[in-house]
């Protein structure tokens, strides 16, 4: 509506202003907490869904522990969204705000590897799953494994974690959503000369401003291309694709091909005892098929946004509190 008067409200900039003001003035935006409850709650993952859930539970007086597989907290905020779009210090500030509420964060602790869901079930009154979607999707083109062909999740988190990546001169990204744009801009930033994004859609799914940003970096985006084939034997050195008109074929040099076609549950076996529907844990009012387990964020909605994950994390905390109070 607003754009008919002057221009749309710049929500992202307003949020950025609020966070900057909070950081610069060292404001305490979340009330200090006192542990008043005996029950302990475990949160799997430290992305926005878990952080929001943990903060709400801690504020309600519960003892909360987060188990995070990575060496740094923040989930996709720390490992997916490029730092130029979301500065690490902002993420670290938010994580610290939650930790200051008394929430214990165990880094480098992967549930399913370092501690089992069964142990969490036994030792905690409730378990929140905010593990997101950390499995990268690749399409099997029937050409066998080739080095140089990776998924966005093999690429973006590795670049963020190591601060470096051996990016070759020629890169092809398959998929033109926001993740595809992030892969392309990151590849450019880390040394690629020629980056081409291929997608099978006629209309590019990424936000217009993300598309404009990569185009300004000199990335080429080609729509309506399908029937991908890789050139190479043990390692990839090119991509062939055919236009939807079934006539135009292109051949692109590429020593790195990045599939950016969405994420999936990383370790489905972790949820063997819970109901899963495709890419989502089945939840009803944030409670999974096991009443002690709750879930929200990407792991339960199939992949959405940070704001949605935060909202769901808070709502899940309310559902957990109701469950714990009922069980007292
Ligand atoms: C490249 C990219 C760019 C994006 N850009 C934007 C954007 O600009 N704006 C926006 O709103 N959204 C964006 N999104 C989407 C957004 O990041 C997600 O919707 C949001 O982060 C989901 O939050 P979450 O807490 O559910 O999961 P995540 O942020 O994915 O966090 C899950 C956490 O769980 C941990 N974990 C996973 N498995 C385990 C385990 N077994 N044990 C312990 N820990 C585990 C992971 O290490 C991770 O820290 C982007 C996503 C990607 C991939």
mmCIF file of C-alpha atoms and ligand atoms in Angstrom:
data_model
loop_
_atom_site.group_PDB
_atom_site.id
_atom_site.type_symbol
_atom_site.label_atom_id
_atom_site.label_comp_id
_atom_site.label_asym_id
_atom_site.label_seq_id
_atom_site.Cartn_x
_atom_site.Cartn_y
_atom_site.Cartn_z
ATOM 1 C CA UNK A 1 0.000 0.000 0.000
ATOM 2 C CA UNK A 2 2.690 2.385 1.102
ATOM 3 C CA UNK A 3 4.381 2.390 -2.306
ATOM 4 C CA UNK A 4 1.303 4.142 -3.730
ATOM 5 C CA UNK A 5 2.010 7.100 -1.390
ATOM 6 C CA UNK A 6 5.807 7.440 -1.695
ATOM 7 C CA UNK A 7 7.894 4.262 -1.392
ATOM 8 C CA UNK A 8 7.713 0.908 0.447
ATOM 9 C CA UNK A 9 8.806 0.887 4.107
ATOM 10 C CA UNK A 10 12.445 -0.238 4.221
ATOM 11 C CA UNK A 11 11.921 -2.957 6.847
ATOM 12 C CA UNK A 12 15.403 -4.415 6.449
ATOM 13 C CA UNK A 13 17.041 -0.991 6.989
ATOM 14 C CA UNK A 14 14.809 -0.224 9.976
ATOM 15 C CA UNK A 15 15.769 -3.565 11.558
ATOM 16 C CA UNK A 16 19.431 -2.836 10.831
ATOM 17 C CA UNK A 17 19.089 0.599 12.481
ATOM 18 C CA UNK A 18 17.491 -0.925 15.601
ATOM 19 C CA UNK A 19 20.272 -3.531 15.929
ATOM 20 C CA UNK A 20 23.037 -0.949 15.332
ATOM 21 C CA UNK A 21 21.503 1.349 17.962
ATOM 22 C CA UNK A 22 21.256 -1.536 20.432
ATOM 23 C CA UNK A 23 24.910 -2.504 19.866
ATOM 24 C CA UNK A 24 26.306 1.038 19.954
ATOM 25 C CA UNK A 25 24.444 1.901 23.151
ATOM 26 C CA UNK A 26 25.000 -1.480 24.795
ATOM 27 C CA UNK A 27 21.274 -1.786 25.470
ATOM 28 C CA UNK A 28 19.913 -4.763 27.363
ATOM 29 C CA UNK A 29 16.896 -5.628 25.209
ATOM 30 C CA UNK A 30 16.105 -8.967 26.828
ATOM 31 C CA UNK A 31 15.287 -8.977 30.543
ATOM 32 C CA UNK A 32 17.867 -10.696 32.763
ATOM 33 C CA UNK A 33 16.714 -14.090 33.914
ATOM 34 C CA UNK A 34 16.814 -16.117 37.090
ATOM 35 C CA UNK A 35 16.556 -19.914 36.956
ATOM 36 C CA UNK A 36 13.363 -20.691 38.802
ATOM 37 C CA UNK A 37 12.458 -24.028 37.266
ATOM 38 C CA UNK A 38 14.045 -27.410 37.808
ATOM 39 C CA UNK A 39 13.354 -28.670 34.308
ATOM 40 C CA UNK A 40 16.089 -28.567 31.717
ATOM 41 C CA UNK A 41 15.457 -28.146 28.000
ATOM 42 C CA UNK A 42 17.879 -29.115 25.216
ATOM 43 C CA UNK A 43 17.949 -27.307 21.874
ATOM 44 C CA UNK A 44 19.498 -28.966 18.817
ATOM 45 C CA UNK A 45 21.255 -26.370 16.661
ATOM 46 C CA UNK A 46 22.010 -22.699 17.316
ATOM 47 C CA UNK A 47 20.345 -21.048 14.323
ATOM 48 C CA UNK A 48 17.738 -18.307 14.713
ATOM 49 C CA UNK A 49 14.961 -20.783 15.591
ATOM 50 C CA UNK A 50 16.915 -22.341 18.474
ATOM 51 C CA UNK A 51 18.301 -19.022 19.713
ATOM 52 C CA UNK A 52 14.794 -17.506 19.833
ATOM 53 C CA UNK A 53 13.371 -20.591 21.524
ATOM 54 C CA UNK A 54 16.233 -20.795 24.032
ATOM 55 C CA UNK A 55 15.945 -17.096 24.928
ATOM 56 C CA UNK A 56 12.205 -17.361 25.607
ATOM 57 C CA UNK A 57 12.656 -20.487 27.736
ATOM 58 C CA UNK A 58 15.514 -18.944 29.715
ATOM 59 C CA UNK A 59 13.421 -15.838 30.335
ATOM 60 C CA UNK A 60 10.681 -18.099 31.684
ATOM 61 C CA UNK A 61 13.185 -19.522 34.203
ATOM 62 C CA UNK A 62 14.117 -22.827 32.545
ATOM 63 C CA UNK A 63 17.659 -24.190 32.296
ATOM 64 C CA UNK A 64 18.512 -24.345 28.617
ATOM 65 C CA UNK A 65 21.419 -25.981 26.797
ATOM 66 C CA UNK A 66 22.087 -25.675 23.080
ATOM 67 C CA UNK A 67 23.975 -28.423 21.223
ATOM 68 C CA UNK A 68 25.598 -27.058 18.062
ATOM 69 C CA UNK A 69 27.477 -29.191 15.509
ATOM 70 C CA UNK A 70 29.630 -26.327 14.196
ATOM 71 C CA UNK A 71 32.469 -24.417 15.777
ATOM 72 C CA UNK A 72 30.465 -21.187 15.759
ATOM 73 C CA UNK A 73 26.866 -20.459 16.740
ATOM 74 C CA UNK A 74 24.307 -18.751 14.510
ATOM 75 C CA UNK A 75 23.343 -21.403 11.940
ATOM 76 C CA UNK A 76 22.870 -20.060 8.429
ATOM 77 C CA UNK A 77 23.456 -16.537 9.774
ATOM 78 C CA UNK A 78 27.073 -17.533 10.408
ATOM 79 C CA UNK A 79 27.610 -20.061 7.610
ATOM 80 C CA UNK A 80 25.086 -19.493 4.802
ATOM 81 C CA UNK A 81 24.266 -15.808 4.367
ATOM 82 C CA UNK A 82 27.425 -14.056 3.098
ATOM 83 C CA UNK A 83 29.092 -11.733 5.617
ATOM 84 C CA UNK A 84 28.720 -8.708 3.299
ATOM 85 C CA UNK A 85 24.952 -9.073 3.706
ATOM 86 C CA UNK A 86 24.988 -9.902 7.406
ATOM 87 C CA UNK A 87 28.095 -8.963 9.389
ATOM 88 C CA UNK A 88 29.408 -11.667 11.706
ATOM 89 C CA UNK A 89 29.652 -9.184 14.581
ATOM 90 C CA UNK A 90 25.877 -8.686 14.476
ATOM 91 C CA UNK A 91 25.314 -12.447 14.654
ATOM 92 C CA UNK A 92 27.878 -12.810 17.458
ATOM 93 C CA UNK A 93 26.183 -9.987 19.362
ATOM 94 C CA UNK A 94 22.814 -11.800 19.150
ATOM 95 C CA UNK A 95 24.378 -15.094 20.228
ATOM 96 C CA UNK A 96 26.030 -13.369 23.196
ATOM 97 C CA UNK A 97 22.704 -11.777 24.169
ATOM 98 C CA UNK A 98 21.185 -15.264 24.389
ATOM 99 C CA UNK A 99 24.208 -16.729 26.209
ATOM 100 C CA UNK A 100 24.033 -13.833 28.701
ATOM 101 C CA UNK A 101 20.566 -15.072 29.647
ATOM 102 C CA UNK A 102 22.276 -18.153 31.074
ATOM 103 C CA UNK A 103 21.829 -20.415 28.039
ATOM 104 C CA UNK A 104 24.773 -22.852 27.765
ATOM 105 C CA UNK A 105 25.995 -23.330 24.215
ATOM 106 C CA UNK A 106 27.976 -26.518 23.521
ATOM 107 C CA UNK A 107 29.828 -25.970 20.229
ATOM 108 C CA UNK A 108 31.331 -28.791 18.117
ATOM 109 C CA UNK A 109 28.686 -31.112 19.528
ATOM 110 C CA UNK A 110 26.706 -32.837 16.833
ATOM 111 C CA UNK A 111 23.562 -34.599 17.937
ATOM 112 C CA UNK A 112 23.638 -38.076 16.411
ATOM 113 C CA UNK A 113 27.444 -38.174 16.537
ATOM 114 C CA UNK A 114 28.628 -36.743 19.873
ATOM 115 C CA UNK A 115 25.385 -37.179 21.782
ATOM 116 C CA UNK A 116 22.254 -39.069 20.765
ATOM 117 C CA UNK A 117 18.674 -37.840 20.633
ATOM 118 C CA UNK A 118 17.859 -40.702 23.023
ATOM 119 C CA UNK A 119 20.296 -39.269 25.601
ATOM 120 C CA UNK A 120 18.718 -35.847 25.243
ATOM 121 C CA UNK A 121 15.279 -37.392 25.650
ATOM 122 C CA UNK A 122 16.410 -39.136 28.813
ATOM 123 C CA UNK A 123 18.215 -36.202 30.440
ATOM 124 C CA UNK A 124 16.025 -33.246 29.521
ATOM 125 C CA UNK A 125 12.367 -32.518 30.185
ATOM 126 C CA UNK A 126 11.867 -31.434 26.568
ATOM 127 C CA UNK A 127 13.964 -31.243 23.407
ATOM 128 C CA UNK A 128 13.682 -28.549 20.741
ATOM 129 C CA UNK A 129 14.924 -29.406 17.250
ATOM 130 C CA UNK A 130 16.110 -26.387 15.280
ATOM 131 C CA UNK A 131 18.642 -28.190 13.135
ATOM 132 C CA UNK A 132 17.648 -26.533 9.860
ATOM 133 C CA UNK A 133 18.361 -28.116 6.481
ATOM 134 C CA UNK A 134 22.073 -28.727 6.124
ATOM 135 C CA UNK A 135 22.084 -31.384 3.425
ATOM 136 C CA UNK A 136 23.016 -30.032 0.008
ATOM 137 C CA UNK A 137 20.984 -31.223 -2.971
ATOM 138 C CA UNK A 138 22.636 -32.443 -6.142
ATOM 139 C CA UNK A 139 21.024 -34.102 -9.139
ATOM 140 C CA UNK A 140 22.604 -37.357 -10.270
ATOM 141 C CA UNK A 141 23.183 -36.934 -14.007
ATOM 142 C CA UNK A 142 24.228 -40.572 -14.300
ATOM 143 C CA UNK A 143 27.844 -39.596 -14.987
ATOM 144 C CA UNK A 144 29.341 -40.897 -11.731
ATOM 145 C CA UNK A 145 31.142 -38.817 -9.127
ATOM 146 C CA UNK A 146 33.343 -35.994 -10.460
ATOM 147 C CA UNK A 147 35.535 -33.749 -8.400
ATOM 148 C CA UNK A 148 34.666 -30.092 -8.776
ATOM 149 C CA UNK A 149 30.912 -30.751 -8.577
ATOM 150 C CA UNK A 150 29.573 -29.617 -5.215
ATOM 151 C CA UNK A 151 26.362 -28.438 -3.607
ATOM 152 C CA UNK A 152 25.825 -24.945 -2.191
ATOM 153 C CA UNK A 153 26.097 -26.489 1.280
ATOM 154 C CA UNK A 154 29.530 -27.922 0.414
ATOM 155 C CA UNK A 155 30.586 -24.458 -0.684
ATOM 156 C CA UNK A 156 29.138 -21.530 1.314
ATOM 157 C CA UNK A 157 29.668 -22.922 4.856
ATOM 158 C CA UNK A 158 33.210 -24.041 3.962
ATOM 159 C CA UNK A 159 34.093 -20.582 2.647
ATOM 160 C CA UNK A 160 32.663 -18.954 5.789
ATOM 161 C CA UNK A 161 34.360 -21.431 8.135
ATOM 162 C CA UNK A 162 37.814 -21.296 6.507
ATOM 163 C CA UNK A 163 37.764 -17.763 5.113
ATOM 164 C CA UNK A 164 39.225 -19.169 1.906
ATOM 165 C CA UNK A 165 38.371 -21.543 -0.969
ATOM 166 C CA UNK A 166 40.361 -22.571 -3.971
ATOM 167 C CA UNK A 167 37.934 -21.061 -6.512
ATOM 168 C CA UNK A 168 38.977 -21.600 -10.149
ATOM 169 C CA UNK A 169 38.594 -19.023 -12.936
ATOM 170 C CA UNK A 170 35.466 -20.574 -14.451
ATOM 171 C CA UNK A 171 32.469 -21.415 -12.311
ATOM 172 C CA UNK A 172 28.927 -22.479 -13.176
ATOM 173 C CA UNK A 173 26.141 -22.272 -10.597
ATOM 174 C CA UNK A 174 22.994 -24.287 -11.316
ATOM 175 C CA UNK A 175 19.954 -22.679 -9.673
ATOM 176 C CA UNK A 176 18.943 -19.025 -9.644
ATOM 177 C CA UNK A 177 17.317 -18.660 -6.242
ATOM 178 C CA UNK A 178 18.846 -16.486 -3.518
ATOM 179 C CA UNK A 179 21.284 -19.266 -2.584
ATOM 180 C CA UNK A 180 22.433 -19.443 -6.215
ATOM 181 C CA UNK A 181 23.033 -15.675 -6.147
ATOM 182 C CA UNK A 182 25.021 -16.041 -2.890
ATOM 183 C CA UNK A 183 27.135 -18.834 -4.427
ATOM 184 C CA UNK A 184 27.827 -16.721 -7.522
ATOM 185 C CA UNK A 185 28.806 -13.576 -5.601
ATOM 186 C CA UNK A 186 30.968 -15.616 -3.211
ATOM 187 C CA UNK A 187 32.718 -17.374 -6.122
ATOM 188 C CA UNK A 188 33.447 -13.969 -7.676
ATOM 189 C CA UNK A 189 34.699 -12.580 -4.379
ATOM 190 C CA UNK A 190 37.062 -15.542 -3.948
ATOM 191 C CA UNK A 191 38.694 -15.222 -7.347
ATOM 192 C CA UNK A 192 36.479 -16.590 -10.137
ATOM 193 C CA UNK A 193 36.734 -14.614 -13.373
ATOM 194 C CA UNK A 194 33.757 -16.053 -15.198
ATOM 195 C CA UNK A 195 30.659 -17.048 -13.277
ATOM 196 C CA UNK A 196 27.490 -18.178 -15.037
ATOM 197 C CA UNK A 197 24.223 -19.034 -13.337
ATOM 198 C CA UNK A 198 22.008 -21.492 -15.188
ATOM 199 C CA UNK A 199 18.399 -22.179 -14.335
ATOM 200 C CA UNK A 200 15.526 -24.028 -15.903
ATOM 201 C CA UNK A 201 12.917 -21.416 -14.996
ATOM 202 C CA UNK A 202 11.826 -18.684 -17.362
ATOM 203 C CA UNK A 203 11.549 -16.187 -14.489
ATOM 204 C CA UNK A 204 14.449 -15.922 -12.082
ATOM 205 C CA UNK A 205 13.287 -16.962 -8.598
ATOM 206 C CA UNK A 206 15.788 -14.807 -6.630
ATOM 207 C CA UNK A 207 14.873 -11.421 -5.207
ATOM 208 C CA UNK A 208 15.351 -8.716 -7.790
ATOM 209 C CA UNK A 209 17.931 -6.850 -5.679
ATOM 210 C CA UNK A 210 20.027 -10.030 -5.259
ATOM 211 C CA UNK A 211 19.943 -10.561 -9.016
ATOM 212 C CA UNK A 212 20.949 -6.964 -9.690
ATOM 213 C CA UNK A 213 23.822 -7.261 -7.203
ATOM 214 C CA UNK A 214 25.343 -10.322 -8.942
ATOM 215 C CA UNK A 215 24.831 -8.800 -12.368
ATOM 216 C CA UNK A 216 26.787 -5.769 -11.205
ATOM 217 C CA UNK A 217 29.616 -8.140 -10.299
ATOM 218 C CA UNK A 218 29.630 -9.350 -13.908
ATOM 219 C CA UNK A 219 27.828 -12.670 -13.353
ATOM 220 C CA UNK A 220 25.861 -13.951 -16.370
ATOM 221 C CA UNK A 221 22.427 -15.428 -15.685
ATOM 222 C CA UNK A 222 20.897 -17.725 -18.315
ATOM 223 C CA UNK A 223 17.281 -18.815 -17.926
ATOM 224 C CA UNK A 224 15.294 -21.620 -19.547
ATOM 225 C CA UNK A 225 18.221 -24.049 -19.771
ATOM 226 C CA UNK A 226 17.797 -27.733 -18.903
ATOM 227 C CA UNK A 227 19.263 -31.154 -19.825
ATOM 228 C CA UNK A 228 22.531 -30.471 -18.051
ATOM 229 C CA UNK A 229 25.533 -32.635 -18.870
ATOM 230 C CA UNK A 230 28.990 -32.341 -17.381
ATOM 231 C CA UNK A 231 32.133 -32.446 -19.493
ATOM 232 C CA UNK A 232 35.057 -34.267 -17.906
ATOM 233 C CA UNK A 233 36.055 -37.633 -16.502
ATOM 234 C CA UNK A 234 37.376 -37.668 -12.927
ATOM 235 C CA UNK A 235 36.994 -33.921 -12.583
ATOM 236 C CA UNK A 236 34.558 -31.547 -14.207
ATOM 237 C CA UNK A 237 35.775 -29.047 -16.796
ATOM 238 C CA UNK A 238 32.584 -27.879 -18.422
ATOM 239 C CA UNK A 239 28.793 -27.933 -18.612
ATOM 240 C CA UNK A 240 26.507 -28.443 -21.588
ATOM 241 C CA UNK A 241 22.901 -27.287 -21.338
ATOM 242 C CA UNK A 242 20.002 -27.109 -23.770
ATOM 243 C CA UNK A 243 17.488 -24.280 -24.033
ATOM 244 C CA UNK A 244 13.795 -25.044 -23.579
ATOM 245 C CA UNK A 245 13.407 -24.386 -27.319
ATOM 246 C CA UNK A 246 15.295 -27.697 -27.783
ATOM 247 C CA UNK A 247 17.467 -26.002 -30.365
ATOM 248 C CA UNK A 248 20.041 -23.817 -28.640
ATOM 249 C CA UNK A 249 22.811 -25.673 -26.861
ATOM 250 C CA UNK A 250 25.521 -23.962 -24.824
ATOM 251 C CA UNK A 251 28.866 -25.250 -23.707
ATOM 252 C CA UNK A 252 30.477 -23.486 -20.742
ATOM 253 C CA UNK A 253 33.963 -23.985 -19.378
ATOM 254 C CA UNK A 254 33.788 -24.756 -15.645
ATOM 255 C CA UNK A 255 36.246 -26.246 -13.178
ATOM 256 C CA UNK A 256 33.757 -25.787 -10.355
ATOM 257 C CA UNK A 257 30.031 -26.506 -10.654
ATOM 258 C CA UNK A 258 27.814 -25.607 -7.720
ATOM 259 C CA UNK A 259 24.318 -27.072 -7.430
ATOM 260 C CA UNK A 260 22.156 -24.447 -5.705
ATOM 261 C CA UNK A 261 18.791 -26.157 -5.947
ATOM 262 C CA UNK A 262 17.691 -26.162 -2.314
ATOM 263 C CA UNK A 263 18.614 -27.845 0.921
ATOM 264 C CA UNK A 264 17.393 -30.992 2.619
ATOM 265 C CA UNK A 265 17.568 -32.727 5.992
ATOM 266 C CA UNK A 266 21.244 -33.586 6.449
ATOM 267 C CA UNK A 267 20.931 -36.835 8.422
ATOM 268 C CA UNK A 268 17.446 -38.351 8.016
ATOM 269 C CA UNK A 269 18.543 -41.300 10.227
ATOM 270 C CA UNK A 270 18.680 -38.867 13.181
ATOM 271 C CA UNK A 271 14.899 -38.600 12.981
ATOM 272 C CA UNK A 272 14.223 -42.326 12.472
ATOM 273 C CA UNK A 273 11.837 -42.338 15.446
ATOM 274 C CA UNK A 274 10.004 -39.165 14.440
ATOM 275 C CA UNK A 275 7.511 -38.611 11.624
ATOM 276 C CA UNK A 276 9.061 -36.860 8.634
ATOM 277 C CA UNK A 277 7.221 -35.701 5.532
ATOM 278 C CA UNK A 278 9.650 -35.094 2.682
ATOM 279 C CA UNK A 279 11.883 -32.287 3.857
ATOM 280 C CA UNK A 280 10.073 -31.501 7.098
ATOM 281 C CA UNK A 281 9.622 -32.933 10.544
ATOM 282 C CA UNK A 282 5.884 -33.396 11.016
ATOM 283 C CA UNK A 283 4.682 -31.076 13.787
ATOM 284 C CA UNK A 284 1.363 -30.156 15.277
ATOM 285 C CA UNK A 285 1.518 -26.958 17.312
ATOM 286 C CA UNK A 286 5.351 -27.299 17.139
ATOM 287 C CA UNK A 287 5.195 -30.746 18.812
ATOM 288 C CA UNK A 288 6.572 -33.689 16.814
ATOM 289 C CA UNK A 289 5.216 -37.237 16.754
ATOM 290 C CA UNK A 290 7.107 -37.799 20.050
ATOM 291 C CA UNK A 291 5.499 -35.485 22.615
ATOM 292 C CA UNK A 292 8.828 -34.651 24.286
ATOM 293 C CA UNK A 293 10.300 -33.325 21.026
ATOM 294 C CA UNK A 294 9.381 -29.976 19.498
ATOM 295 C CA UNK A 295 10.629 -28.505 16.232
ATOM 296 C CA UNK A 296 10.540 -25.236 14.296
ATOM 297 C CA UNK A 297 12.461 -23.237 11.704
ATOM 298 C CA UNK A 298 13.679 -24.763 8.449
ATOM 299 C CA UNK A 299 13.661 -28.328 9.858
ATOM 300 C CA UNK A 300 9.911 -28.098 10.371
ATOM 301 C CA UNK A 301 8.808 -25.621 7.680
ATOM 302 C CA UNK A 302 10.912 -27.049 4.846
ATOM 303 C CA UNK A 303 12.999 -23.888 4.408
ATOM 304 C CA UNK A 304 11.885 -20.291 4.833
ATOM 305 C CA UNK A 305 13.384 -17.091 6.250
ATOM 306 C CA UNK A 306 15.212 -15.887 9.333
ATOM 307 C CA UNK A 307 12.201 -13.875 10.524
ATOM 308 C CA UNK A 308 9.985 -16.944 10.162
ATOM 309 C CA UNK A 309 12.493 -19.116 12.071
ATOM 310 C CA UNK A 310 12.630 -16.587 14.932
ATOM 311 C CA UNK A 311 8.842 -16.338 15.085
ATOM 312 C CA UNK A 312 8.442 -20.124 15.098
ATOM 313 C CA UNK A 313 11.212 -20.549 17.695
ATOM 314 C CA UNK A 314 9.376 -18.206 20.071
ATOM 315 C CA UNK A 315 6.035 -19.928 19.464
ATOM 316 C CA UNK A 316 7.644 -23.332 20.006
ATOM 317 C CA UNK A 317 8.996 -22.098 23.363
ATOM 318 C CA UNK A 318 5.422 -21.239 24.397
ATOM 319 C CA UNK A 319 4.294 -24.750 23.398
ATOM 320 C CA UNK A 320 7.188 -26.283 25.378
ATOM 321 C CA UNK A 321 6.315 -24.223 28.458
ATOM 322 C CA UNK A 322 2.676 -25.367 28.232
ATOM 323 C CA UNK A 323 3.862 -28.984 27.945
ATOM 324 C CA UNK A 324 6.188 -28.655 30.939
ATOM 325 C CA UNK A 325 3.627 -26.869 33.112
ATOM 326 C CA UNK A 326 0.994 -29.525 32.290
ATOM 327 C CA UNK A 327 3.460 -32.258 33.283
ATOM 328 C CA UNK A 328 4.282 -30.711 36.672
HETATM 329 C C1 LIG B 1 22.739 -19.288 1.326
HETATM 330 C C2 LIG B 1 21.524 -18.873 2.094
HETATM 331 C C3 LIG B 1 21.159 -17.542 2.135
HETATM 332 C C4 LIG B 1 20.038 -17.148 2.836
HETATM 333 N N1 LIG B 1 19.718 -15.821 2.860
HETATM 334 C C5 LIG B 1 18.656 -15.417 3.598
HETATM 335 C C6 LIG B 1 18.325 -14.030 3.708
HETATM 336 O O1 LIG B 1 18.996 -13.175 3.118
HETATM 337 N N2 LIG B 1 17.269 -13.675 4.473
HETATM 338 C C7 LIG B 1 16.496 -14.607 5.144
HETATM 339 O O2 LIG B 1 15.550 -14.235 5.848
HETATM 340 N N3 LIG B 1 16.778 -15.922 5.040
HETATM 341 C C8 LIG B 1 17.830 -16.352 4.301
HETATM 342 N N4 LIG B 1 18.120 -17.689 4.212
HETATM 343 C C9 LIG B 1 17.269 -18.654 4.949
HETATM 344 C C10 LIG B 1 17.581 -18.625 6.448
HETATM 345 O O3 LIG B 1 18.978 -18.610 6.631
HETATM 346 C C11 LIG B 1 16.949 -19.819 7.163
HETATM 347 O O4 LIG B 1 15.542 -19.842 6.886
HETATM 348 C C12 LIG B 1 17.151 -19.752 8.682
HETATM 349 O O5 LIG B 1 18.506 -19.613 9.020
HETATM 350 C C13 LIG B 1 16.589 -21.014 9.337
HETATM 351 O O6 LIG B 1 16.895 -20.977 10.699
HETATM 352 P P1 LIG B 1 16.968 -22.330 11.558
HETATM 353 O O7 LIG B 1 17.306 -21.907 12.935
HETATM 354 O O8 LIG B 1 15.753 -23.140 11.335
HETATM 355 O O9 LIG B 1 18.159 -23.183 10.932
HETATM 356 P P2 LIG B 1 19.718 -22.823 10.597
HETATM 357 O O10 LIG B 1 19.961 -21.377 10.522
HETATM 358 O O11 LIG B 1 20.002 -23.664 9.433
HETATM 359 O O12 LIG B 1 20.455 -23.388 11.880
HETATM 360 C C14 LIG B 1 20.495 -24.770 12.143
HETATM 361 C C15 LIG B 1 21.680 -25.046 13.072
HETATM 362 O O13 LIG B 1 21.613 -26.409 13.493
HETATM 363 C C16 LIG B 1 22.918 -26.967 13.462
HETATM 364 N N5 LIG B 1 22.760 -28.415 13.340
HETATM 365 C C17 LIG B 1 22.301 -29.109 12.278
HETATM 366 N N6 LIG B 1 22.287 -30.420 12.556
HETATM 367 C C18 LIG B 1 22.745 -30.541 13.831
HETATM 368 C C19 LIG B 1 22.979 -31.671 14.692
HETATM 369 N N7 LIG B 1 22.722 -32.923 14.306
HETATM 370 N N8 LIG B 1 23.481 -31.436 15.932
HETATM 371 C C20 LIG B 1 23.753 -30.161 16.355
HETATM 372 N N9 LIG B 1 23.563 -29.067 15.570
HETATM 373 C C21 LIG B 1 23.052 -29.269 14.335
HETATM 374 C C22 LIG B 1 23.566 -26.310 12.258
HETATM 375 O O14 LIG B 1 24.983 -26.395 12.355
HETATM 376 C C23 LIG B 1 23.041 -24.882 12.397
HETATM 377 O O15 LIG B 1 23.876 -24.118 13.233
HETATM 378 C C24 LIG B 1 19.240 -18.116 3.512
HETATM 379 C C25 LIG B 1 19.599 -19.463 3.463
HETATM 380 C C26 LIG B 1 20.735 -19.846 2.768
HETATM 381 C C27 LIG B 1 21.105 -21.307 2.710
#
